[in-house]
Each structure stands twice: as C-alpha cells, then as structure tokens.
XYZ file of C-alpha atoms in Angstrom:
689
model
C 43.328 12.464 71.395
C 40.566 11.316 69.128
C 40.181 13.254 65.931
C 37.469 15.796 65.863
C 34.254 14.848 64.165
C 32.525 17.644 62.375
C 28.865 17.210 61.518
C 27.491 19.871 59.264
C 23.764 20.243 58.865
C 22.569 22.696 56.227
C 18.944 23.631 56.551
C 16.667 26.568 56.050
C 16.351 27.471 59.740
C 15.820 30.463 61.983
C 19.068 31.797 63.409
C 17.961 31.629 67.061
C 18.238 27.835 67.559
C 18.597 26.963 71.258
C 21.788 24.943 71.716
C 22.195 22.450 74.559
C 24.348 23.828 77.354
C 27.066 21.289 76.825
C 27.328 22.164 73.195
C 27.155 25.981 73.024
C 29.262 27.451 70.309
C 32.431 29.262 71.235
C 31.775 32.949 70.634
C 35.376 33.767 71.312
C 36.559 31.880 68.292
C 38.202 34.037 65.641
C 35.786 35.517 63.184
C 36.027 35.186 59.446
C 37.285 38.086 57.456
C 34.822 40.337 55.702
C 35.743 39.000 52.296
C 35.232 35.424 53.409
C 31.895 36.321 54.927
C 30.567 38.450 52.119
C 31.621 36.283 49.214
C 30.469 33.123 50.973
C 26.874 34.276 51.331
C 24.452 31.366 51.410
C 20.686 31.469 51.072
C 20.421 29.057 54.043
C 22.076 29.162 57.398
C 24.992 26.814 58.059
C 25.728 25.476 61.513
C 28.852 23.586 62.375
C 28.678 21.426 65.453
C 32.066 20.549 66.832
C 32.361 17.688 69.212
C 35.769 17.824 70.800
C 36.314 15.136 73.347
C 36.237 11.410 73.465
C 33.795 11.514 76.338
C 31.346 13.454 74.193
C 31.692 10.952 71.373
C 30.743 8.137 73.674
C 27.308 9.658 74.054
C 24.664 9.752 71.336
C 24.778 12.546 68.852
C 23.537 15.868 70.267
C 20.783 16.363 67.673
C 18.864 13.204 68.300
C 15.276 13.048 69.467
C 16.566 11.251 72.567
C 18.722 14.150 73.847
C 17.183 17.306 72.424
C 13.601 18.525 72.491
C 13.788 20.667 69.357
C 11.183 22.474 67.318
C 10.743 20.289 64.230
C 9.109 23.126 62.348
C 12.435 24.936 62.266
C 13.900 22.158 60.102
C 11.088 22.065 57.561
C 12.231 22.320 53.937
C 10.901 25.426 52.269
C 10.260 26.144 48.616
C 13.059 27.641 46.588
C 10.916 30.684 45.823
C 10.213 31.276 49.537
C 13.894 31.071 50.398
C 14.743 33.741 47.821
C 12.022 36.155 48.864
C 12.764 35.731 52.567
C 16.460 36.281 52.026
C 15.905 39.426 49.995
C 14.239 41.226 52.896
C 17.029 40.551 55.378
C 19.390 43.468 55.914
C 22.474 41.253 56.206
C 21.919 39.743 52.759
C 21.321 43.139 51.217
C 24.448 44.492 52.871
C 26.478 41.470 51.793
C 25.366 41.636 48.169
C 25.942 45.344 47.927
C 29.382 45.085 49.377
C 30.550 42.312 46.990
C 30.701 42.812 43.236
C 30.938 39.070 42.702
C 27.802 38.589 44.740
C 25.981 41.196 42.652
C 26.899 39.401 39.466
C 25.949 35.969 40.753
C 22.681 37.281 42.115
C 21.712 38.853 38.781
C 22.622 35.657 36.917
C 20.469 33.712 39.351
C 17.453 35.961 38.909
C 17.644 35.992 35.124
C 18.246 32.248 35.037
C 15.131 31.541 37.070
C 13.098 33.900 34.884
C 14.355 32.171 31.744
C 13.538 28.730 33.113
C 10.036 29.803 34.058
C 9.194 31.672 30.884
C 11.410 30.915 27.920
C 11.252 27.123 28.312
C 7.514 26.732 28.254
C 6.037 24.466 25.593
C 5.726 26.340 22.286
C 2.302 26.922 20.888
C 1.398 24.751 17.943
C 3.230 21.650 19.117
C 0.728 18.822 19.208
C 1.294 15.870 21.481
C 0.338 12.322 20.618
C -2.612 12.551 23.007
C -4.912 15.265 21.733
C -7.132 14.944 24.773
C -4.255 15.976 27.037
C -3.419 18.893 24.788
C -6.985 20.120 24.832
C -7.161 19.781 28.601
C -4.044 21.915 29.140
C -4.398 24.325 26.231
C -5.818 27.201 28.280
C -3.078 27.048 30.898
C -0.351 26.733 28.321
C -1.610 29.594 26.216
C -1.407 32.079 29.086
C 2.186 31.084 29.860
C 3.163 31.175 26.221
C 1.665 34.595 25.696
C 3.553 35.906 28.707
C 6.783 34.536 27.326
C 6.432 35.971 23.836
C 8.257 39.252 24.471
C 11.089 37.536 26.309
C 11.443 34.986 23.499
C 11.899 37.761 20.985
C 14.824 38.908 23.081
C 16.295 35.579 23.975
C 15.676 33.303 21.033
C 17.052 29.842 20.440
C 18.901 29.364 17.170
C 16.738 27.640 14.537
C 17.099 23.870 14.167
C 18.512 22.796 10.847
C 17.029 19.734 9.099
C 19.185 16.606 9.294
C 21.512 15.970 6.409
C 20.950 12.688 4.584
C 23.661 10.526 3.158
C 23.552 9.848 -0.599
C 22.182 6.368 0.114
C 19.413 7.767 2.296
C 18.579 10.381 -0.319
C 18.290 7.676 -2.942
C 16.114 5.522 -0.751
C 13.828 8.432 0.180
C 13.071 8.882 -3.497
C 12.219 5.214 -3.824
C 15.184 4.589 -6.081
C 17.821 2.707 -4.143
C 21.267 4.167 -4.656
C 20.117 6.626 -7.324
C 20.435 10.368 -6.903
C 17.237 12.238 -6.111
C 17.763 14.411 -9.184
C 14.396 14.185 -10.997
C 16.043 14.132 -14.414
C 18.306 11.256 -13.412
C 15.400 9.299 -11.936
C 13.245 9.913 -14.995
C 16.051 8.796 -17.323
C 16.486 5.619 -15.305
C 12.806 4.700 -15.590
C 12.777 5.470 -19.297
C 15.708 3.077 -19.688
C 13.883 0.406 -17.698
C 10.751 0.949 -19.771
C 12.817 0.369 -22.900
C 13.974 -2.949 -21.446
C 10.330 -3.976 -21.134
C 9.786 -3.028 -24.767
C 12.828 -5.115 -25.693
C 11.344 -8.060 -23.773
C 8.060 -7.678 -25.669
C 9.923 -7.717 -29.001
C 11.766 -10.879 -27.897
C 8.480 -12.566 -26.941
C 6.796 -11.501 -30.193
C 9.747 -12.593 -32.308
C 9.568 -16.102 -30.843
C 5.834 -16.263 -31.449
C 6.152 -14.897 -34.987
C 8.967 -17.301 -35.826
C 7.472 -20.495 -34.419
C 3.707 -20.026 -33.908
C 2.271 -17.185 -36.005
C -1.504 -17.619 -36.261
C -1.729 -20.147 -33.449
C -3.267 -19.227 -30.114
C -0.088 -19.752 -28.074
C 3.645 -20.364 -28.418
C 5.400 -23.393 -26.983
C 8.861 -21.790 -26.769
C 10.876 -24.832 -25.703
C 9.644 -27.105 -28.499
C 9.414 -24.086 -30.838
C 5.905 -24.659 -32.146
C 2.399 -23.274 -31.809
C -0.729 -24.698 -30.215
C -4.452 -23.835 -30.352
C -5.896 -23.934 -26.859
C -8.403 -21.104 -27.113
C -10.431 -21.938 -30.198
C -7.868 -21.266 -32.927
C -8.501 -17.528 -33.402
C -4.863 -16.501 -33.148
C -5.361 -15.248 -29.606
C -1.754 -14.108 -29.086
C -1.928 -11.880 -32.190
C -5.009 -10.038 -30.982
C -3.985 -9.971 -27.317
C -0.602 -8.429 -28.135
C -1.800 -5.865 -30.684
C -2.772 -2.966 -28.413
C 0.362 -3.530 -26.301
C 2.437 -2.963 -29.431
C 0.406 0.176 -30.184
C 1.016 1.560 -26.683
C 4.742 0.826 -26.984
C 4.935 2.495 -30.402
C 6.138 -0.680 -32.135
C 4.753 0.044 -35.584
C 6.450 -2.963 -37.147
C 4.671 -5.349 -34.790
C 1.397 -3.434 -35.236
C 1.716 -3.847 -38.999
C 2.408 -7.568 -38.710
C -0.416 -8.269 -36.272
C -2.865 -5.945 -38.039
C -2.192 -7.502 -41.416
C -2.775 -10.995 -40.035
C -6.115 -9.904 -38.516
C -7.219 -8.284 -41.759
C -6.271 -11.305 -43.866
C -7.149 -14.272 -41.636
C -9.283 -13.590 -38.570
C -12.697 -13.068 -40.189
C -12.298 -16.291 -42.116
C -11.373 -18.192 -38.973
C -14.336 -16.760 -37.048
C -16.720 -18.039 -39.708
C -15.206 -21.530 -39.829
C -14.026 -22.358 -36.340
C -15.921 -24.498 -33.895
C -16.240 -24.275 -30.117
C -14.904 -21.356 -28.109
C -15.443 -20.266 -24.541
C -17.651 -17.167 -24.294
C -15.614 -15.577 -21.510
C -12.093 -16.235 -22.870
C -13.014 -15.155 -26.385
C -14.709 -11.982 -25.172
C -11.930 -10.726 -22.918
C -9.003 -11.642 -25.225
C -10.210 -11.398 -28.820
C -13.260 -9.105 -28.709
C -11.603 -6.879 -26.109
C -8.348 -6.772 -28.076
C -10.114 -5.811 -31.307
C -12.114 -3.021 -29.658
C -9.079 -1.586 -27.907
C -7.103 -1.659 -31.167
C -10.007 0.125 -32.852
C -9.879 2.984 -30.360
C -6.082 3.263 -30.115
C -5.704 3.345 -33.897
C -8.029 6.340 -34.169
C -11.483 4.797 -34.461
C -14.400 6.887 -33.177
C -12.060 9.845 -32.561
C -9.761 7.611 -30.559
C -6.134 8.129 -29.619
C -4.588 7.282 -32.988
C -1.355 5.987 -31.462
C -0.279 4.406 -34.734
C -0.713 4.681 -38.477
C 0.545 1.157 -39.050
C -1.748 -1.728 -39.853
C -5.217 -1.639 -41.405
C -7.812 1.069 -40.994
C -9.683 1.118 -37.663
C -12.874 -0.027 -39.382
C -11.293 -3.441 -39.989
C -11.027 -4.032 -36.251
C -14.584 -2.849 -35.624
C -16.191 -4.943 -38.358
C -14.330 -8.028 -37.214
C -15.432 -7.380 -33.646
C -19.090 -7.085 -34.700
C -18.915 -10.345 -36.643
C -17.478 -12.136 -33.629
C -19.940 -10.596 -31.167
C -22.933 -11.510 -33.329
C -21.924 -15.149 -33.025
C -21.193 -14.882 -29.304
C -24.686 -13.497 -28.708
C -26.051 -16.984 -29.228
C -24.842 -17.797 -25.697
C -27.411 -15.305 -24.412
C -30.263 -16.067 -26.770
C -29.970 -19.844 -26.276
C -30.236 -19.593 -22.481
C -33.607 -19.883 -20.714
C -32.508 -17.196 -18.226
C -30.501 -13.991 -18.252
C -27.377 -16.063 -17.496
C -25.589 -17.005 -20.755
C -24.348 -20.465 -21.625
C -20.605 -20.960 -21.392
C -19.597 -22.251 -24.861
C -20.351 -21.159 -28.417
C -19.995 -22.960 -31.754
C -18.918 -20.052 -33.943
C -19.673 -21.372 -37.393
C -23.116 -22.603 -36.289
C -23.996 -19.611 -34.149
C -25.192 -21.997 -31.446
C -24.312 -22.397 -27.780
C -24.358 -25.038 -25.059
C -23.609 -25.201 -21.348
C -20.365 -26.393 -19.815
C -20.101 -30.008 -18.679
C -22.160 -30.284 -15.504
C -24.437 -27.464 -16.586
C -22.997 -24.722 -14.367
C -21.277 -21.519 -15.448
C -18.589 -19.668 -13.524
C -19.863 -16.545 -11.775
C -16.877 -14.536 -12.964
C -17.297 -15.660 -16.585
C -20.909 -14.544 -17.000
C -20.261 -11.218 -15.255
C -17.082 -10.299 -17.150
C -18.518 -9.486 -20.568
C -20.129 -6.107 -19.937
C -17.254 -3.672 -20.606
C -16.671 -5.166 -24.037
C -20.315 -5.495 -25.118
C -21.211 -2.024 -23.807
C -18.367 -0.417 -25.736
C -19.300 -2.302 -28.898
C -22.862 -0.969 -28.617
C -21.487 2.524 -28.149
C -19.259 2.553 -31.221
C -21.532 0.490 -33.487
C -24.763 2.215 -32.563
C -26.463 -1.159 -32.022
C -27.673 -1.535 -28.435
C -28.295 -5.281 -28.621
C -24.807 -6.132 -27.388
C -24.897 -4.008 -24.245
C -28.513 -4.902 -23.437
C -27.782 -8.635 -23.482
C -24.706 -8.289 -21.271
C -26.275 -5.902 -18.764
C -29.256 -8.205 -18.196
C -26.818 -10.520 -16.445
C -25.869 -7.851 -13.890
C -29.461 -6.751 -13.409
C -30.430 -10.338 -12.683
C -27.513 -10.900 -10.286
C -28.571 -7.802 -8.369
C -31.751 -9.657 -7.328
C -30.013 -12.810 -6.068
C -29.306 -13.457 -2.374
C -25.737 -12.770 -1.262
C -23.602 -13.116 1.857
C -22.663 -9.542 2.779
C -22.308 -8.811 -0.937
C -20.221 -11.930 -1.601
C -21.392 -14.599 -4.014
C -20.664 -18.285 -4.718
C -18.375 -19.100 -7.655
C -20.970 -21.027 -9.692
C -24.293 -20.011 -11.220
C -26.783 -22.002 -13.264
C -27.927 -20.683 -16.665
C -30.949 -22.987 -16.394
C -32.321 -21.767 -13.058
C -30.550 -18.433 -12.832
C -29.524 -19.259 -9.259
C -26.137 -19.553 -7.604
C -24.831 -23.062 -7.116
C -22.949 -24.279 -4.070
C -21.578 -22.191 -1.197
C -17.915 -21.755 -2.139
C -16.979 -18.077 -1.806
C -13.596 -16.835 -2.993
C -11.970 -14.033 -4.936
C -9.661 -16.373 -6.838
C -10.540 -18.441 -9.890
C -14.208 -18.381 -10.987
C -15.007 -15.508 -8.615
C -12.409 -12.773 -9.190
C -13.563 -10.587 -12.057
C -17.200 -10.468 -10.897
C -16.053 -7.967 -8.269
C -13.695 -6.240 -10.705
C -16.441 -5.515 -13.233
C -18.893 -4.192 -10.624
C -16.760 -1.086 -10.205
C -15.319 -0.906 -13.711
C -18.644 -1.028 -15.557
C -19.909 1.755 -13.301
C -16.761 3.795 -14.014
C -17.112 3.126 -17.735
C -20.599 4.637 -17.727
C -19.362 7.873 -16.155
C -19.310 7.065 -12.413
C -22.479 8.999 -11.689
C -24.785 8.312 -8.763
C -27.702 9.023 -11.101
C -26.642 6.654 -13.872
C -28.450 3.448 -14.781
C -25.474 1.521 -13.448
C -25.332 3.105 -9.977
C -26.651 -0.146 -8.481
C -23.357 -1.752 -9.506
C -21.461 0.711 -7.332
C -23.711 -0.140 -4.394
C -23.133 -3.857 -5.012
C -19.380 -3.201 -5.130
C -19.361 -1.289 -1.843
C -21.380 -3.978 -0.097
C -19.048 -6.669 -1.433
C -15.901 -4.884 -0.283
C -17.383 -4.493 3.189
C -18.020 -8.234 3.115
C -14.440 -8.907 2.044
C -13.072 -6.877 4.964
C -15.421 -8.523 7.430
C -15.336 -12.168 6.320
C -12.209 -12.788 4.254
C -9.378 -10.529 5.450
C -6.946 -11.959 8.007
C -3.329 -11.496 9.120
C -0.607 -14.114 9.038
C 1.739 -14.986 11.857
C 4.367 -14.278 12.941
C 4.749 -11.056 10.898
C 1.213 -9.950 10.115
C 0.850 -10.046 6.323
C -2.682 -9.019 5.356
C -4.317 -11.568 3.045
C -7.700 -12.568 1.606
C -8.794 -16.126 2.320
C -11.716 -18.287 1.232
C -14.973 -19.711 2.596
C -15.203 -23.126 0.868
C -18.462 -23.958 2.662
C -19.956 -20.503 2.924
C -20.074 -18.086 5.824
C -21.179 -20.802 8.253
C -18.284 -23.079 7.365
C -14.616 -22.893 8.181
C -12.170 -20.256 6.914
C -9.332 -21.303 4.592
C -6.103 -19.227 4.564
C -5.642 -20.000 0.847
C -4.993 -17.174 -1.598
C -4.639 -17.569 -5.363
C -2.250 -15.303 -7.235
C -5.383 -14.285 -9.159
C -6.582 -12.486 -5.999
C -3.788 -9.955 -6.504
C -6.086 -8.103 -8.907
C -7.964 -6.893 -5.827
C -5.551 -4.187 -4.559
C -5.732 -2.361 -7.878
C -9.518 -2.653 -7.964
C -9.826 -1.337 -4.391
C -7.605 1.662 -5.149
C -9.496 2.377 -8.366
C -12.815 2.217 -6.537
C -11.557 4.598 -3.850
C -10.292 7.450 -6.030
C -12.215 6.736 -9.276
C -8.952 6.781 -11.205
C -7.626 10.081 -9.842
C -4.467 10.281 -7.783
C -4.984 10.123 -4.032
C -3.763 13.700 -3.776
C -6.301 14.920 -6.333
C -9.124 12.939 -4.765
C -8.393 14.381 -1.319
C -8.133 17.900 -2.714
C -11.567 17.429 -4.285
C -12.982 16.010 -1.016
C -13.897 12.780 -2.780
C -12.645 10.283 -0.195
C -14.891 9.191 2.646
C -13.879 6.927 5.518
C -14.813 3.791 3.589
C -12.680 4.867 0.624
C -9.693 5.427 2.904
C -10.206 2.011 4.490
C -10.252 0.400 1.059
C -7.164 2.301 -0.012
C -5.297 1.170 3.101
C -6.357 -2.426 2.455
C -5.182 -2.058 -1.148
C -1.720 -0.992 0.008
C -1.499 -3.817 2.561
C -2.549 -6.447 0.025
C -0.132 -5.116 -2.589
C 2.709 -5.659 -0.139
C 1.496 -9.204 0.482
C 1.349 -9.912 -3.244
C 4.902 -8.616 -3.662
C 6.123 -10.753 -0.755
C 4.638 -13.801 -2.504
C 7.372 -13.147 -5.082
C 10.163 -12.117 -2.718
C 9.748 -15.172 -0.491
C 10.737 -17.650 -3.236
C 14.174 -18.682 -4.438
C 13.481 -17.402 -7.959
C 11.771 -14.161 -6.936
C 8.628 -15.281 -8.796
C 5.282 -16.059 -7.193
C 3.586 -19.466 -7.171
C 0.057 -19.995 -8.431
C -1.375 -20.480 -4.915
C -0.156 -19.813 -1.372
C -1.445 -20.528 2.116
C -0.761 -18.355 5.130
C 0.411 -19.416 8.548
C -2.261 -18.518 11.112
C -3.115 -19.502 14.688
C -5.346 -22.240 13.304
C -3.287 -23.364 10.286
C 0.331 -24.365 9.900
C 2.412 -26.706 7.745
C 6.084 -27.503 8.200
C 8.823 -27.407 5.529
C 6.642 -25.735 2.896
C 8.361 -22.352 2.549
C 9.358 -20.487 -0.590
C 13.057 -21.228 -0.367
C 14.331 -17.685 0.252
C 15.558 -17.996 3.840
C 16.516 -14.312 3.945
C 12.918 -13.184 3.513
C 11.308 -11.675 6.594
C 8.112 -13.543 5.714
C 9.559 -16.998 5.044
C 7.557 -18.390 7.988
C 4.329 -16.588 7.071
C 3.826 -17.995 3.566
C 3.253 -21.689 2.883
C 3.672 -23.088 -0.643
C 2.535 -26.642 -1.292
C 4.356 -28.685 -3.964
C 1.318 -28.806 -6.272
C 0.976 -25.009 -6.246
C 4.553 -23.950 -6.998
C 4.184 -23.254 -10.732
C 4.234 -19.797 -12.301
C 2.264 -19.015 -15.487
C 3.655 -15.495 -16.160
C 0.536 -14.030 -14.581
C -0.119 -10.250 -14.557
C -2.291 -9.587 -11.482
C 0.417 -8.359 -9.106
C 1.996 -6.151 -11.779
C -1.456 -4.766 -12.549
C -1.950 -3.732 -8.928
C 1.558 -2.276 -8.722
C 0.721 -0.168 -11.784
C -2.594 1.078 -10.362
C -1.175 1.712 -6.869
C 1.736 3.673 -8.309
C -0.565 5.795 -10.463
C -2.893 6.530 -7.533
C -0.510 6.901 -4.574
C 2.537 8.086 -6.581
C 4.705 6.063 -4.199
C 7.871 4.995 -6.081
C 8.247 1.798 -4.054
C 5.682 0.158 -6.327
C 7.916 0.805 -9.311
C 10.887 -0.663 -7.460
C 8.931 -3.782 -6.567
C 7.829 -4.087 -10.178
C 11.406 -3.813 -11.392
C 12.486 -6.643 -9.082
C 9.747 -8.862 -10.484
C 10.599 -7.955 -14.071
C 14.260 -8.851 -13.509
C 13.210 -12.231 -12.091
C 11.103 -12.916 -15.210
C 14.070 -11.991 -17.378
C 16.434 -14.206 -15.421
C 14.335 -17.349 -15.140
C 11.713 -17.403 -17.926
C 13.415 -15.933 -20.993
C 14.064 -18.446 -23.755
C 17.065 -17.619 -25.909
C 15.478 -18.771 -29.163
C 12.510 -16.469 -28.614
C 9.650 -16.135 -26.184
C 9.221 -16.710 -22.444
C 8.122 -19.843 -20.642
C 6.183 -20.808 -17.550
C 7.883 -22.507 -14.588
C 7.143 -25.720 -12.702
C 8.621 -24.784 -9.337
C 9.515 -21.252 -8.243
C 11.128 -22.471 -5.016
C 14.105 -24.112 -6.757
C 17.022 -22.633 -8.677
C 17.371 -23.297 -11.501
C 13.624 -23.908 -11.905
C 12.246 -26.573 -14.208
C 10.585 -24.941 -17.226
C 7.153 -25.501 -18.766
C 6.696 -25.364 -22.511
C 4.071 -22.592 -22.630
C 3.891 -18.833 -23.153
C 0.411 -17.631 -22.208
C -1.171 -14.968 -24.411
C -1.629 -12.707 -21.392
C 2.128 -12.348 -20.954
C 2.137 -10.055 -24.013
C -1.404 -8.757 -23.557
C -1.222 -7.971 -19.840
C 2.014 -8.608 -17.945
C 4.410 -6.736 -20.217
C 1.839 -4.014 -20.867
C 1.453 -3.290 -17.166
C 5.233 -3.289 -16.687
C 5.576 -0.765 -19.504
C 2.879 1.512 -18.099
C 4.241 1.180 -14.548
C 7.653 2.454 -15.641
C 6.267 5.105 -17.995
C 4.635 8.499 -17.752
C 1.257 8.623 -16.014
C -0.258 10.563 -18.908
C -0.137 7.421 -21.076
C -3.548 5.697 -20.819
C -4.681 7.724 -17.754
C -6.875 5.898 -15.259
C -9.520 8.617 -15.192
C -10.026 8.296 -18.954
C -9.805 4.518 -19.446
C -10.787 1.303 -17.736
C -8.835 -1.858 -18.456
C -10.834 -4.967 -19.109
C -9.758 -8.069 -17.219
C -7.289 -8.873 -20.028
C -5.705 -5.379 -19.789
C -7.292 -4.004 -22.964
C -7.948 -0.271 -22.336
C -11.493 0.892 -23.083
C -12.506 4.574 -22.894
C -15.014 5.743 -20.296
C -18.005 8.075 -20.698
C -19.730 6.098 -23.401
C -22.073 8.074 -25.608
C -25.708 7.231 -25.007
C-alpha cells in the first residue's frame, strides 16, 4: 500500500466548492470535538484532499486545469481587511468566538494590534526627510493620519529615547581636545598652560637675539651673530615689541623700548637705502602698534614699561616723513620701491617695476598715523594708490603682480595670491574695516573691489586635488587665457583668515548670523576659508617634520609628479601634495597660524587650536636652538632636517604672536576692534576723521 499523500490548500474560498465525483469527501468520517473546532478557528477555509489509492496517484492531481473546470474567482486572494469583515458577519465565527475564551482573547489582541499598526506607527509630525519635496507632497495626507492618532498615542506612548552615552575619549574629541575631559575649567587650564609655553618660546627667541644680535635686523642663531638685511633699523626689536606687550613681558618691553628711545631715531637719520614696503609694515607698523598698546591716544595701556607712548609716535612720524619721498618722487600715484632715508630721496627697483602687493600694503599704517598725528598727508598719499588702482583694468577683480610707477599701469599677466600679489587683496578688506566698515564711507569702493576679487578667486583659481579633494588656490602665470598652474605658496595661507574676516566683519559666525549679517556670498567665502585652512594645515601634516614647505604643487588630472611627496607616508593626503626639492625650506612663516587664529575666533571650532598646537610642537622640536633663538630649515621632508642660520623678524612679530592669541582668551585684541597689518601689528578701527 502506497502511503497516503495529503495536499492541503489554504485559500479564502466559498464553502460550496463542487468536488469531482471521484474525490468527494467522506461525510461519515468522525467529526472533531467541539474544543478542537472552536479553538482552531481560522479566518480562511481549509480543505484537505486525501488521495488514497495507488491508482489515483497514477493520474494527474485532481485540482489541475486539465481535470477540473473550476471557478478561478473562488481562489482569488482577498485583502486582509476584507477577510476580517467578512468573517465577522458569519454566524459560525461569532458562535465559535463566543464559545471560546481563548478565541475572545486572541480576537481582541488582533483587533487592537491592527489598530495600533495603523494609527500609532504613523510618521510623527515634525520629522523632516532628506527630500523636502517629498515631505511637502505628502504633508497633507500625513497630517490627517497623525491628528487621528494623537489621542491613541497619549494612551499608548513609546518610552522616550535616551541620548547615546559617549566614552571619555569621544567626549574629549567632541570638545576638540583629544583625550581631555570636556570640563570647561580643565580645558581652559590646558590652553592657558599651552599659551604659557608660547610665551616661554618667545622669551627663548628674544634671549638669543638680545645675547647675540641686539640692534641688528636679524639673528643668525647657529653662528650666534646678527645681520642687517632690512636697512639696519633694528627690525627685530621693533617687530617684537608689541608681541611682548600683548604677552605682558614687561622686562622685554623695557629692553626693546629703551633701545628704540636711545638708538632708532639716530639710525633713521643716518641710514641709507630701505625698502618702502618692508620698512612700513615692520618698523612703522610696529611703532604705531606700540604707541596704541602702551596707552597712546587713549589706547589699551597694556604696559607701563618702556618709554612714554609719545616716543613711539614721534619716531614713527620721523620715519614716515622720509618714506613719503617714495610718493612725491613718483610721476604717478604709484610710489617708487626704495628710499634713501638720510637723503629723503627715492628710486625705483631694478627693472623699474614695483610689486603690486608692496604699493598697496601701506594704507593701514599711513591712515592710522594721520589719525593720531592730525596730519592728513600720510593717509592721502597712501590712499591715492588705491584710488588709482580702482580705475585699472582687472580680470574678474584679479590683478597682475607687477605695476609700473612710471606709467601707473600693470605689467605682465601673471596672476597669483602668493608673493608680490598676496597683501593687495588683504588690504582691500582691512582698510575698509579700519575706516568703520560702512557702505557710505569713502572707502566703500575697496569693499566692492574685494568682493569682485574673491568671486574671481573662486571662479578662476580654486581647484581640488586628487585623489582626496583638497581645496587649493592655484596661479595663472600667463593670465586668464593661459594655462592654470596648481602651485600654491605658503604665503597664500593668509587667504582663509582674510575670507573669514570679510564674511563676518570680525564678529563670531554665531553673532553675525544672529544679526542677519551673512548673505549667500559671505557663507560661500566662509566655507572656502574653512576648506583652505584645512589644506594649509595638511601642508604641515604631510611632511616628515610636521612643518610646511615654502611652496607646494597639487596633484590634479592634468598635473602629476612622481616621488615628490612630503615624507609622511601615514598622511591621508600624501599623494595629493607634491613638494619639489627646491621648495622644501621653511622660514618660520606665520600665514597658516594667522588663519588658524582668525578661524578659531570666528567659528569657535576648537579643532583650529588643536591644529595650531601640533604646528607649535613641530617648531619646538625641529627649529629651537639651544643657545637661544629659532632657525629656518632647508628640507622639511627629512628628519632630522638640515638647519638654516636665520631667524626671521616675523617669527617674533607674527608667528609667536598668533600662536599666543590662538591659545588665549578671545577678548584679547578682539577682531571687531582691531585689524592686524600684514606683519601682525594690531591697529584700532574706527579712525577719527
């Protein structure tokens, strides 16, 4: 006897299915007990077809289209809702449910479960999807369901979701201080300690200069002697003075101030040739900043050490009177590049051309001198340069890096924001801010020139590297019609700070947004500032020493060079940044630290402090000279790096100053009250007219 084969088909069917004669069910079979029947209630009928003989099995199955002409509509699947409603109206189901307590319970659970699924699990109001168009399209339908579910939700509420708990490491990293507790007092104490290390570094640099080179322009720390490379005016003394005032180093202020009072005026009257630009930003700017910070013209009065403020002002006027010869000797509004101090005469640079950045980076200093001295001749001479440059043709606001004092016209087509071009763009926005940042001021045209130039930068000079997409600013060596060069000087790292300053006008981003000051263009510039700041930091992180080279190139679709990386194989961007052998030196430059300082003040993002601390530690590790001072490096891609015998004046005047301010309280030299000249000398805004 062959075993029986039972085929069970479960469908939602009518109970009067016509069975084939050979396969009629046996009505004499024993019936199930009441308990089995009642507690086994199903919402669909179940039919068991029993095929009992081998002869039957040899034929095709009884429910095939070949053997049975059945009504296909009877086997149609019906909706779950229809099955429930149809079953409820049948007397057998009602009788079965009433007669079985288990059935009652299960039925109630089923009904409430369906109601909960339909109502309580609808999308909550206020949840916004990533596609706002979809949300708007469905908002009307969703709102009606949600409103209907409100009462039930009050009854049947989900427990509230608790925020995730962070590990101590995650807490530290979320505060931007890796591994440090998020306790504000602990974080503040840590940054105060780091700020004190910067002060200690400044004292070490000053002590080396004082010991081996006092009165010279620069220290050569390896050979332990001084050198005059900037005209012999003791540039390091004047450049470092306001940094010492900001740090509260009264002993250094007294030493530097006494030297200025006793020696600088005499040197100004006897020295020969100096460069107009370098002397203005370092010496004139340093004297004017010291005048304000020591209490001159109701200034900050950060120190009582050193001479009276009037000493700094009188010395600055004497120097500026001699520098004015560069303007008066020129046949155009563009000044000559070099001045003979003791003769009060000037002459052009070899070749006759002046750098665009040099002639347009004098205005902050000369304007402030006119303000505090009451003599407008200084500011008038300097501002004529900007008024003239306003009339010259430009390429989307961008200008070539040379200009002729003889013709007053730009020379060549080379456009870049590195050397000879950089601070032209910086002073467009800063001179406008210095005058009060008003749309009705006499300098409002500078703001318009700045905005046009930044649009040009985004359109013509900004690119992304491959493979990891670092945003960088390249060059147009042959103008807008020539090829693009993916070369970026470290000097270009001033730009992120300038962009952020131009966007918020020195306020924090939060304040600027609260005051509705930021338009779409401002937000674009602020985003570009943040992207470029990261790139400038990665120029440090990609090298073996953690210090940036003077120049980098970026790997693009069109440009690539093999075996020219920074040496740090663990860097994510080791294949994005190309460093040629001739460009691998580091001169202790400040531009990246400057932008870190400005970006931290404006965005309040602590990562900029952390990046700054990494750079400071690399300077300490690789450039500190035990006998005193800090030195430049020949090659940042090798450890240990070969050292250069030079400590630039801007290391004390700019780099260490920006480190100190980055790690300090934001109320010290606030960006909405001061502008920093291109040598980091703070000058107050809102000049009196």
